[in-house]
Coordinates of C-alpha atoms and ligand atoms in Angstrom, one line a residue:
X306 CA 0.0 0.0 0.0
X307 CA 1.7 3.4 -1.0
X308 CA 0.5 6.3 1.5
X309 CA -1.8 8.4 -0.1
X310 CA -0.1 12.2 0.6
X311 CA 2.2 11.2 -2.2
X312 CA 6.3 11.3 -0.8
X313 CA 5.7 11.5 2.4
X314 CA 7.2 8.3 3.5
X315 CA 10.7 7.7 1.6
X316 CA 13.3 4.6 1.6
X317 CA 17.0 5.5 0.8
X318 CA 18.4 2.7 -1.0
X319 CA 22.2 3.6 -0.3
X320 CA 22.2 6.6 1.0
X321 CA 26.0 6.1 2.7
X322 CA 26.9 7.0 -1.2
X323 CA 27.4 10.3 -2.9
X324 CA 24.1 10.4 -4.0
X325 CA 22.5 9.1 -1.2
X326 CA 24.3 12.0 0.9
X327 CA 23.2 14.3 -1.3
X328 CA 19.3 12.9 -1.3
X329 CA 19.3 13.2 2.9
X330 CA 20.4 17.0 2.2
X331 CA 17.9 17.3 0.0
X332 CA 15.2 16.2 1.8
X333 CA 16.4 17.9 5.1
X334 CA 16.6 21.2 2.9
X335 CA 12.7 20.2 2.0
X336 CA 11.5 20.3 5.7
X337 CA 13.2 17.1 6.6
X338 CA 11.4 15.0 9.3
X339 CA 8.7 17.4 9.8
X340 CA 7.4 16.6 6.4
X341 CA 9.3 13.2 5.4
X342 CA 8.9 9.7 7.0
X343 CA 12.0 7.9 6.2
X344 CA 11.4 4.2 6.2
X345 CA 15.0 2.5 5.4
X346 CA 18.7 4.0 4.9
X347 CA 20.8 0.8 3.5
X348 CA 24.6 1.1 3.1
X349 CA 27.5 -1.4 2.8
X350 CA 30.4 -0.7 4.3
X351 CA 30.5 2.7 5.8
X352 CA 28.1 1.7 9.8
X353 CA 29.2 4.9 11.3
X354 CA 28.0 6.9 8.7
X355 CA 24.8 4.5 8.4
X356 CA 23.7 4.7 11.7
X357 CA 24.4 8.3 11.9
X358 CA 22.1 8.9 9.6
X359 CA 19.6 6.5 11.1
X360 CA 19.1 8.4 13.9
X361 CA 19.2 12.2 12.5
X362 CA 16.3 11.0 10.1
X363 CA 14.6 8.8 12.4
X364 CA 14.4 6.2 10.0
X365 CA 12.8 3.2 10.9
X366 CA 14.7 0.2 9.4
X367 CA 18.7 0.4 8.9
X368 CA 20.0 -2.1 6.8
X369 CA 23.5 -3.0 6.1
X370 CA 24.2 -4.9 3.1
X371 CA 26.9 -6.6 4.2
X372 CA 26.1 -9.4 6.3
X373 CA 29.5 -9.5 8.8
X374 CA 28.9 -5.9 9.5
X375 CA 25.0 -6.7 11.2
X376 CA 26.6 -6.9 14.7
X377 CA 29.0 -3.4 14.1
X378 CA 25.1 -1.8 13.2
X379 CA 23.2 -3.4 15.9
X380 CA 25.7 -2.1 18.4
X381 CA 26.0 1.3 16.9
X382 CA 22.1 1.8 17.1
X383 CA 21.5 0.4 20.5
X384 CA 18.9 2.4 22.0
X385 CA 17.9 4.2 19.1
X386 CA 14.5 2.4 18.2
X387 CA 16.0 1.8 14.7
X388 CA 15.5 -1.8 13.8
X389 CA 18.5 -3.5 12.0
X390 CA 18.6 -5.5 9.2
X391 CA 21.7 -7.5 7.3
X392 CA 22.2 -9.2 4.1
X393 CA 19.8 -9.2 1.0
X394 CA 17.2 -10.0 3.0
X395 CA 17.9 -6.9 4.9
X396 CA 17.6 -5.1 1.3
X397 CA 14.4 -6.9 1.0
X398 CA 12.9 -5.7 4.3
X399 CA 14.5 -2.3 3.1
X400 CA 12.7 -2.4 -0.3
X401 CA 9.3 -3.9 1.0
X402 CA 8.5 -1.0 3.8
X403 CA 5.7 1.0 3.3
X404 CA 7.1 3.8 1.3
X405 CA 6.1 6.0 -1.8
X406 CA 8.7 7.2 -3.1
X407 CA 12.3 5.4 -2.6
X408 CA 15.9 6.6 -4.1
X409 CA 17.6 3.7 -5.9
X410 CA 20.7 4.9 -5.5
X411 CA 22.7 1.4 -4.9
X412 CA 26.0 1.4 -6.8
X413 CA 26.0 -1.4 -9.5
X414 CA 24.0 -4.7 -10.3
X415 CA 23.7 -5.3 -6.9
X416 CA 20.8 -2.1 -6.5
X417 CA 18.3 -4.2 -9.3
X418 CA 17.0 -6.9 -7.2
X419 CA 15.3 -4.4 -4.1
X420 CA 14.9 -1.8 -6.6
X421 CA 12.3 -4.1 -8.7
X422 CA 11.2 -5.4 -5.6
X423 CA 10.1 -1.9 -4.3
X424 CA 8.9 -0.6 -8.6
X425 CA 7.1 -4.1 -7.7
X426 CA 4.6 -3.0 -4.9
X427 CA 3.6 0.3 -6.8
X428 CA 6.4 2.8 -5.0
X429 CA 7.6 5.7 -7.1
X430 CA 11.9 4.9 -8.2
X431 CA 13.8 7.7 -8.5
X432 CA 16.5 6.1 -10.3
X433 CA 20.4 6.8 -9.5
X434 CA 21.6 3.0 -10.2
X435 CA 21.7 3.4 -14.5
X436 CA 22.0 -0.5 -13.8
X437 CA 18.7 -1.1 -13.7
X438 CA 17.4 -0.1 -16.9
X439 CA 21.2 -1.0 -18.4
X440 CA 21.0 -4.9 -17.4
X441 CA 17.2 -5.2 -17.3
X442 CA 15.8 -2.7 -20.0
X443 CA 12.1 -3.2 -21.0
X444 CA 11.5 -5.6 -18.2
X445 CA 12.5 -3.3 -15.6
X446 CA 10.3 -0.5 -17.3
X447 CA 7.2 -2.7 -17.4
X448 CA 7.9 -3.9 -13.9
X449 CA 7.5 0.1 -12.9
X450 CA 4.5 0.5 -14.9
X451 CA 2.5 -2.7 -14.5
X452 CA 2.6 -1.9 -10.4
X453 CA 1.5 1.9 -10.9
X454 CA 4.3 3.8 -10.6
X455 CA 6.4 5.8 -11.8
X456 CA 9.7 6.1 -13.2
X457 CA 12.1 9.5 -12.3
X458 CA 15.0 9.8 -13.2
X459 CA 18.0 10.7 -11.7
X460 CA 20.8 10.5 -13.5
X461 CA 21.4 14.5 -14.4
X462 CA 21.6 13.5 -18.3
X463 CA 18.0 11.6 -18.2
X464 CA 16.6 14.5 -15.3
X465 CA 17.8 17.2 -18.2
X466 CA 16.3 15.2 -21.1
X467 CA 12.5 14.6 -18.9
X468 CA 12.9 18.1 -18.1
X469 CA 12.9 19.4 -21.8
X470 CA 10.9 16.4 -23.3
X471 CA 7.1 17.4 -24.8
X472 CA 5.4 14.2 -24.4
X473 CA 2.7 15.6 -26.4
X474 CA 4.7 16.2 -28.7
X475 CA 6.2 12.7 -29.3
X476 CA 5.4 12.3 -32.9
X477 CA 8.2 15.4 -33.6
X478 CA 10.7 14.2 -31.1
X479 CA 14.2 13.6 -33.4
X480 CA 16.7 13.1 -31.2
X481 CA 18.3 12.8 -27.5
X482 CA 21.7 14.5 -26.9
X483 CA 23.4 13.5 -24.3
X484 CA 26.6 15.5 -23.1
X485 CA 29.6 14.3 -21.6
X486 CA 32.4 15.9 -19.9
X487 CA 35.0 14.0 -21.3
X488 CA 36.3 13.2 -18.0
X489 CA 40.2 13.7 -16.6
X490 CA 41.7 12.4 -20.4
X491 CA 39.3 14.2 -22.5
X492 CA 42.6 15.6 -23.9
X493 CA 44.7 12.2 -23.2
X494 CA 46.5 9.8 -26.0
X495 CA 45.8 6.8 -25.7
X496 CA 49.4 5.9 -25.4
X497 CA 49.0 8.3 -22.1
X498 CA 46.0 6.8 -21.1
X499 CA 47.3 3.5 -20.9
X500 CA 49.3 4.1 -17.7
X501 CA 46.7 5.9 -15.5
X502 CA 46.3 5.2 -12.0
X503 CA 43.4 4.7 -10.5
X504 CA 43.6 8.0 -8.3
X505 CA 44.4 10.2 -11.6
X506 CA 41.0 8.1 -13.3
X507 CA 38.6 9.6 -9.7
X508 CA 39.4 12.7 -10.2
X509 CA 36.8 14.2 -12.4
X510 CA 37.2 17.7 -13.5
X511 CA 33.5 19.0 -12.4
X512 CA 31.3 17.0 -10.4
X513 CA 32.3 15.0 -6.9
X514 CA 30.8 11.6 -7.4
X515 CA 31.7 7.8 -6.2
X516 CA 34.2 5.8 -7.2
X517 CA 32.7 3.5 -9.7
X518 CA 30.7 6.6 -11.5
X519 CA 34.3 8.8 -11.2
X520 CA 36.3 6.1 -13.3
X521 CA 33.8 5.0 -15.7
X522 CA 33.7 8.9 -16.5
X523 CA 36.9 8.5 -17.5
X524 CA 37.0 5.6 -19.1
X525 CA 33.3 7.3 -21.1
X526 CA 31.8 3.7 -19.6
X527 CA 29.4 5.7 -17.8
X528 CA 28.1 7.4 -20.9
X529 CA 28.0 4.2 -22.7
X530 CA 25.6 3.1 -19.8
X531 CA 23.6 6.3 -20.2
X532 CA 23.3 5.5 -23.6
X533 CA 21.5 2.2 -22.7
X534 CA 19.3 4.1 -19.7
X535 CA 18.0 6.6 -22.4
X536 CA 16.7 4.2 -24.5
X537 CA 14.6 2.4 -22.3
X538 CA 13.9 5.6 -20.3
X539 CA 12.5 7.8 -23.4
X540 CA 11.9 4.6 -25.4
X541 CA 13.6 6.0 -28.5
X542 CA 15.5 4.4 -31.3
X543 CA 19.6 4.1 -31.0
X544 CA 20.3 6.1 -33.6
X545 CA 17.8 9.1 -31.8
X546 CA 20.9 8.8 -29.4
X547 CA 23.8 11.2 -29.7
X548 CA 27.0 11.9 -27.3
X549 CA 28.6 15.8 -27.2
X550 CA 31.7 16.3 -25.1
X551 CA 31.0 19.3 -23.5
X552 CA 33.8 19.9 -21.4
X553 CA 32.1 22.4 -18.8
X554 CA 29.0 20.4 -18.0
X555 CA 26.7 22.9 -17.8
X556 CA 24.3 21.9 -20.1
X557 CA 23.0 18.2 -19.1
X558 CA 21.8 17.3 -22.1
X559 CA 19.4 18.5 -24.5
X560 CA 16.0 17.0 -27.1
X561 CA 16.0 17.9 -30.8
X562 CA 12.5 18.4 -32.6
X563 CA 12.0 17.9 -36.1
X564 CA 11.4 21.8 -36.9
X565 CA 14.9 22.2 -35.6
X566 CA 14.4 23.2 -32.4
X567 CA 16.9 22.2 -29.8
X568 CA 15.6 22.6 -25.9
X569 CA 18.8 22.0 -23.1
X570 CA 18.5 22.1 -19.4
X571 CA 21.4 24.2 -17.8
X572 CA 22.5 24.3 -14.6
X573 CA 25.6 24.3 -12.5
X574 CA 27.1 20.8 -11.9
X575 CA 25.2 19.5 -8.5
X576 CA 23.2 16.6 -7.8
X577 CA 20.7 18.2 -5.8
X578 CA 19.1 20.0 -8.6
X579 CA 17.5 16.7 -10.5
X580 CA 17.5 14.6 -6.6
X581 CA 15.1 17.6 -5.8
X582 CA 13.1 17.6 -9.3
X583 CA 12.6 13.8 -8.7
X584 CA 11.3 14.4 -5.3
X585 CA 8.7 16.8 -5.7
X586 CA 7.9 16.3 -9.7
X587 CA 6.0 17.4 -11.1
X588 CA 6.4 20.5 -9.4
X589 CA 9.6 22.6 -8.6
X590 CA 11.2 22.9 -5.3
X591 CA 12.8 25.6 -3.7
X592 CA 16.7 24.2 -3.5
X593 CA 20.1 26.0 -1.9
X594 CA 22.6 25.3 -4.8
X595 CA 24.6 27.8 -6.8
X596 CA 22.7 29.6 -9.3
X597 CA 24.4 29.6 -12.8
X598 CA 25.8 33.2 -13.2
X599 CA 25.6 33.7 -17.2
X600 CA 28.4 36.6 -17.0
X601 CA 30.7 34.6 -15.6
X602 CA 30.2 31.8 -17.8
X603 CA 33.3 32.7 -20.5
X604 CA 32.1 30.2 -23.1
X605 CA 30.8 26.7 -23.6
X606 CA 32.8 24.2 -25.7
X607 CA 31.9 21.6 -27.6
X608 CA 33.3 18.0 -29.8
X609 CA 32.5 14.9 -31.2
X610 CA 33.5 12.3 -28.6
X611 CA 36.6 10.4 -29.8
X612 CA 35.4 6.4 -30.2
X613 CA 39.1 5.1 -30.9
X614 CA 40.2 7.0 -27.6
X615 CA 36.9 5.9 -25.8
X616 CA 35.8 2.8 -27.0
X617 CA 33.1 2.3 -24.8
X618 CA 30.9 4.5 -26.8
X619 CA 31.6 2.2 -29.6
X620 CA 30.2 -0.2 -27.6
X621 CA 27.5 0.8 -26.5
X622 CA 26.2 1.4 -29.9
X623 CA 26.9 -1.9 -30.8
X624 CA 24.7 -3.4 -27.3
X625 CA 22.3 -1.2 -28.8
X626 CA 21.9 -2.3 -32.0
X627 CA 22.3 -6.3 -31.3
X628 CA 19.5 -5.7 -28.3
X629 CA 18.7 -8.2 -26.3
X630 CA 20.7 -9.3 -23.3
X631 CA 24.0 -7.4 -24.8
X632 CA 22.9 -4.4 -22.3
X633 CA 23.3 -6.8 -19.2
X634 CA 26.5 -8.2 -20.7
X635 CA 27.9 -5.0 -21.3
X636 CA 27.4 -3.7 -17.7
X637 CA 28.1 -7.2 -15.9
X638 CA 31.6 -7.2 -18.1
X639 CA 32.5 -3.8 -17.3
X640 CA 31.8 -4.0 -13.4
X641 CA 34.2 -7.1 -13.2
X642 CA 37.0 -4.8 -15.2
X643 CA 36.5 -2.2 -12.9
X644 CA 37.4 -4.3 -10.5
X645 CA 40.4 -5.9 -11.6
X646 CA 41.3 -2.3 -12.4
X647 CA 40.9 -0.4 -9.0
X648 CA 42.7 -3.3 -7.4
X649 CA 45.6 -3.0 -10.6
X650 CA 45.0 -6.0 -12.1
X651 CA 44.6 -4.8 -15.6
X652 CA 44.9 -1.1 -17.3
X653 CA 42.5 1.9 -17.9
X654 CA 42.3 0.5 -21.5
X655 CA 42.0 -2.9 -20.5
X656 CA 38.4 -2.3 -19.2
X657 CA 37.3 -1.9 -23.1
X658 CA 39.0 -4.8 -24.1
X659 CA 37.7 -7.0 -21.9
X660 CA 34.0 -5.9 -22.6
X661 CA 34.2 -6.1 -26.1
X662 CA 35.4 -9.6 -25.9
X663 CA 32.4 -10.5 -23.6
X664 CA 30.1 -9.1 -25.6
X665 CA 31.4 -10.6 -28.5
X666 CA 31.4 -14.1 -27.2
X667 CA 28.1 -13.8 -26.0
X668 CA 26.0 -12.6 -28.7
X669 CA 24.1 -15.9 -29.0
X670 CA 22.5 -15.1 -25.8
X671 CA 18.9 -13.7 -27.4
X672 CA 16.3 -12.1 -25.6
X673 CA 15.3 -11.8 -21.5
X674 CA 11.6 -13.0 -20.9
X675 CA 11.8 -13.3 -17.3
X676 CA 14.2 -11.4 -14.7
X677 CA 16.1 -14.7 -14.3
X678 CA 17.0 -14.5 -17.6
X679 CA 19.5 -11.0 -16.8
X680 CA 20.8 -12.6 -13.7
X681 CA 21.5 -15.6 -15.7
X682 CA 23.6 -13.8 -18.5
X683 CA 25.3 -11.6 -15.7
X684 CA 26.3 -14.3 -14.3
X685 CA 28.0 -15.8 -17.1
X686 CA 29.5 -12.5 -18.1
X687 CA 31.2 -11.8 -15.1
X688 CA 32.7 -15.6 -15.6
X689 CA 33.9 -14.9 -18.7
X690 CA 34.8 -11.6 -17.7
X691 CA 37.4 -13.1 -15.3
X692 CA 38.6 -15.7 -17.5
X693 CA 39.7 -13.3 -19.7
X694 CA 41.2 -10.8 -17.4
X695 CA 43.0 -14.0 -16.0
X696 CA 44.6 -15.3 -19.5
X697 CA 45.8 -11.1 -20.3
Ligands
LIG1002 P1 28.7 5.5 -4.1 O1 29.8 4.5 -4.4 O2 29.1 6.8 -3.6 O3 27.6 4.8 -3.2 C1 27.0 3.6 -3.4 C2 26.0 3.2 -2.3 O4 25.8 1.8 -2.5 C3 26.6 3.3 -0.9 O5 25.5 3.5 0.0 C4 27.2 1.9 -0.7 O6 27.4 1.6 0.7 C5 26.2 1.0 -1.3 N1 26.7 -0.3 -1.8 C6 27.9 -0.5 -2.2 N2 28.0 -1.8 -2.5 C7 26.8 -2.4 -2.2 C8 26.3 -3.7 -2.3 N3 27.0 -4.8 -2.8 N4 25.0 -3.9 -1.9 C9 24.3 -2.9 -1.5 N5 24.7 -1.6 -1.3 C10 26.0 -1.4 -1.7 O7 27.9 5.6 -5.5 P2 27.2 6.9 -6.1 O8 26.3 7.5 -5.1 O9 28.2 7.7 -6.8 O10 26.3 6.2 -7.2 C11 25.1 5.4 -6.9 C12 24.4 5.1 -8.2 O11 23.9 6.4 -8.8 C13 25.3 4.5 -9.3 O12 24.5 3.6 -10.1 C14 25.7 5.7 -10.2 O13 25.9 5.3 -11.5 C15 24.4 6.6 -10.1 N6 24.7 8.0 -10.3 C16 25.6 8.7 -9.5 C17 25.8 10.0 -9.7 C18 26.7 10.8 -8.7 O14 26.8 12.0 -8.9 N7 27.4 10.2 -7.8 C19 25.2 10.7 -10.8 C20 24.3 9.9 -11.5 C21 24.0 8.6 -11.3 P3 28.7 2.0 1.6 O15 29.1 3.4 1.1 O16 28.2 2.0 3.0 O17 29.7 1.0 1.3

């Protein structure tokens, strides 16, 4: 049963993260517990964080995802009246409470199972984790719908594009643009790139982000993810999808009509802008972020992005146009890279290679019917992936 004032009662799916810090600020900025019922914070790793923010919000269900870190919680809520929950069941419980609107904002594969659960009892997603609609596409979508509610994105690209989109006006709707920064080796060789550490790959040039997000900027994985989001977001053809490098990320992205017309969404580079939108859509909320100042902004740039530099582009085109499970593939493949890579297994440019030949060895995997299906061929991805990644 979702509560009938719509928003009132919220569920944080990671909200230890970058975006999940941000969401709390948001919705403390918004009247925090005098006008918001938080159900369930989740993290991982980070209890003391956690359980802090279990007891500013008052939430009532904490949830570490992280099974060996239940006692740590337990003991760092004592006397809080927060229950405590461990382990994907604890996500479960998480997902399951009674709330109407609940921030999926789990990094990775690992936020799809209690974010379908919660799409799956009618709850309103505002969706952070891309992964969702990367590895489970059309299933995921109808999995929103079917249950009655509704899908918000996040992601500052896909917030831009719903922003500017005229769904009345469908019919004229050409194209998506999406823009990317280009990340820390916008300007890179690849012959530089291939040395990068993974503290020169965090740093991105504009926006403050996690670790997995940070790097796959870098690496333009992210954007080949966003690619995928889009087009089971906006349900719009691949080649309706573009990619500008747009080196100031100002503009988050932009929808071409078919009389020409070109509408963008500006703003500076902070979260809080589209967690807010999703919050209180479909109207506007009052937020305390820098305002863009127009007479400071010198100039905005803009190129093609370089597919031989950033193959992941290239790749995602390709997931796109084979369709089926490739999406899943894609993702599962790149998260088991990004592994090896943070813990120096394999290069920056590594990560590409070992994705393409995933995807490549895996195209006879057809369609999903059934969420098993994903889970299934992310599954044998990530096997692959590490057999692969093992014999480089
Ligand atoms: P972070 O790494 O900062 O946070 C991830 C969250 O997920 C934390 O709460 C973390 O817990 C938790 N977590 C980590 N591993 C697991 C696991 N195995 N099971 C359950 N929970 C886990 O990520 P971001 O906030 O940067 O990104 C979250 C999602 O939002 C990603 O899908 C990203 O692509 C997307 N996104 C992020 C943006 C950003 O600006 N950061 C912008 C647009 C989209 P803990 O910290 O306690 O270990």
């Amino acid at each position: 049963m979702i509560d009938s004032e719509r928003h009132r009662r919220i569920t944080v799916l990671g909200s230890t993260g970058s975006i999940g810090v941000n969401t709390l600020d948001v919705i403390e900025q918004l009247g925090g517990r005098e006008r918001y019922d938080i159900m369930a914070v989740t993290g991982n790793g980070n209890i003391e964080l956690l359980a802090e923010q279990a007891r500013r919000t008052g939430a009532r269900l904490a949830v570490t995802a992280d099974e060996s870190q239940y006692s740590a919680l337990k003991s760092a809520l004592s006397g809080s009246g927060v229950d405590v929950a461990a382990g994907t069941s604890g996500l479960d419980e998480a997902a399951d409470m009674d709330a109407g609107w609940v921030m999926a904002a789990i990094v990775g594969t690992a936020g799809l199972a209690p974010t379908l659960r919660a799409a799956a009892r009618g709850a309103d997603i505002a969706l952070a984790n891309k992964e969702c609609l990367v590895s489970a596409g059309a299933l995921f979508v109808d999995a929103v719908r079917q249950a009655g509610g509704r899908l918000i994105p996040v992601d500052s690209e896909h917030s831009a594009i719903f922003q500017c989109l005229d769904n009345d006006q469908r019919h004229a709707l050409e194209r998506i643009v999406l823009t990317a920064s280009g990340g820390p080796f916008r300007t890179h060789t690849r012959e530089q790139m291939a040395n990068v550490t993974v503290q020169t790959a965090r740093s991105h040039p504009n926006w403050s982000m996690g670790l997995k997000i940070s790097v796959g900027s870098a690496s333009m994985f992210n954007k080949a993810l966003e690619m995928i989001e889009a087009k089971y977001l906006f349900d719009v053809r691949p080649d309706q999808i573009e990619v500008i490098v747009h080196p100031q990320s100002i503009i988050h992205s932009m929808v071409g009509y078919a009389d020409g017309s070109v509408i963008a969404q500006l703003g500076v580079p902070d979260m809080r802008t589209a967690i807010g939108y999703a919050l209180t859509y479909p109207k506007r909320c009052t937020l305390n972020v820098d305002r863009l100042d127009f007479a400071k902004l010198a100039r905005l740039d803009f190129e093609a992005p370089d597919e031989t530099r950033f193959p992941a582009i290239r790749l995602a085109r390709t997931a796109l146009e084979r369709g089926g499970l490739q999406g899943a593939i894609l993702n599962a493949a790149e998260e088991t890279a990004f592994d090896a890579f943070v813990e120096e297994r394999i290069g920056f440019l590594d990560m590409a290679d070992v994705v393409e030949r995933v995807m490549d060895d895996m195209t006879d995997f057809g369609e999903a019917s059934v969420i098993a299906d994903i889970f299934a061929a992310d599954h044998e991805a990530r096997r692959r992936a590490v057999g692969f990644i093992a014999n480089s």
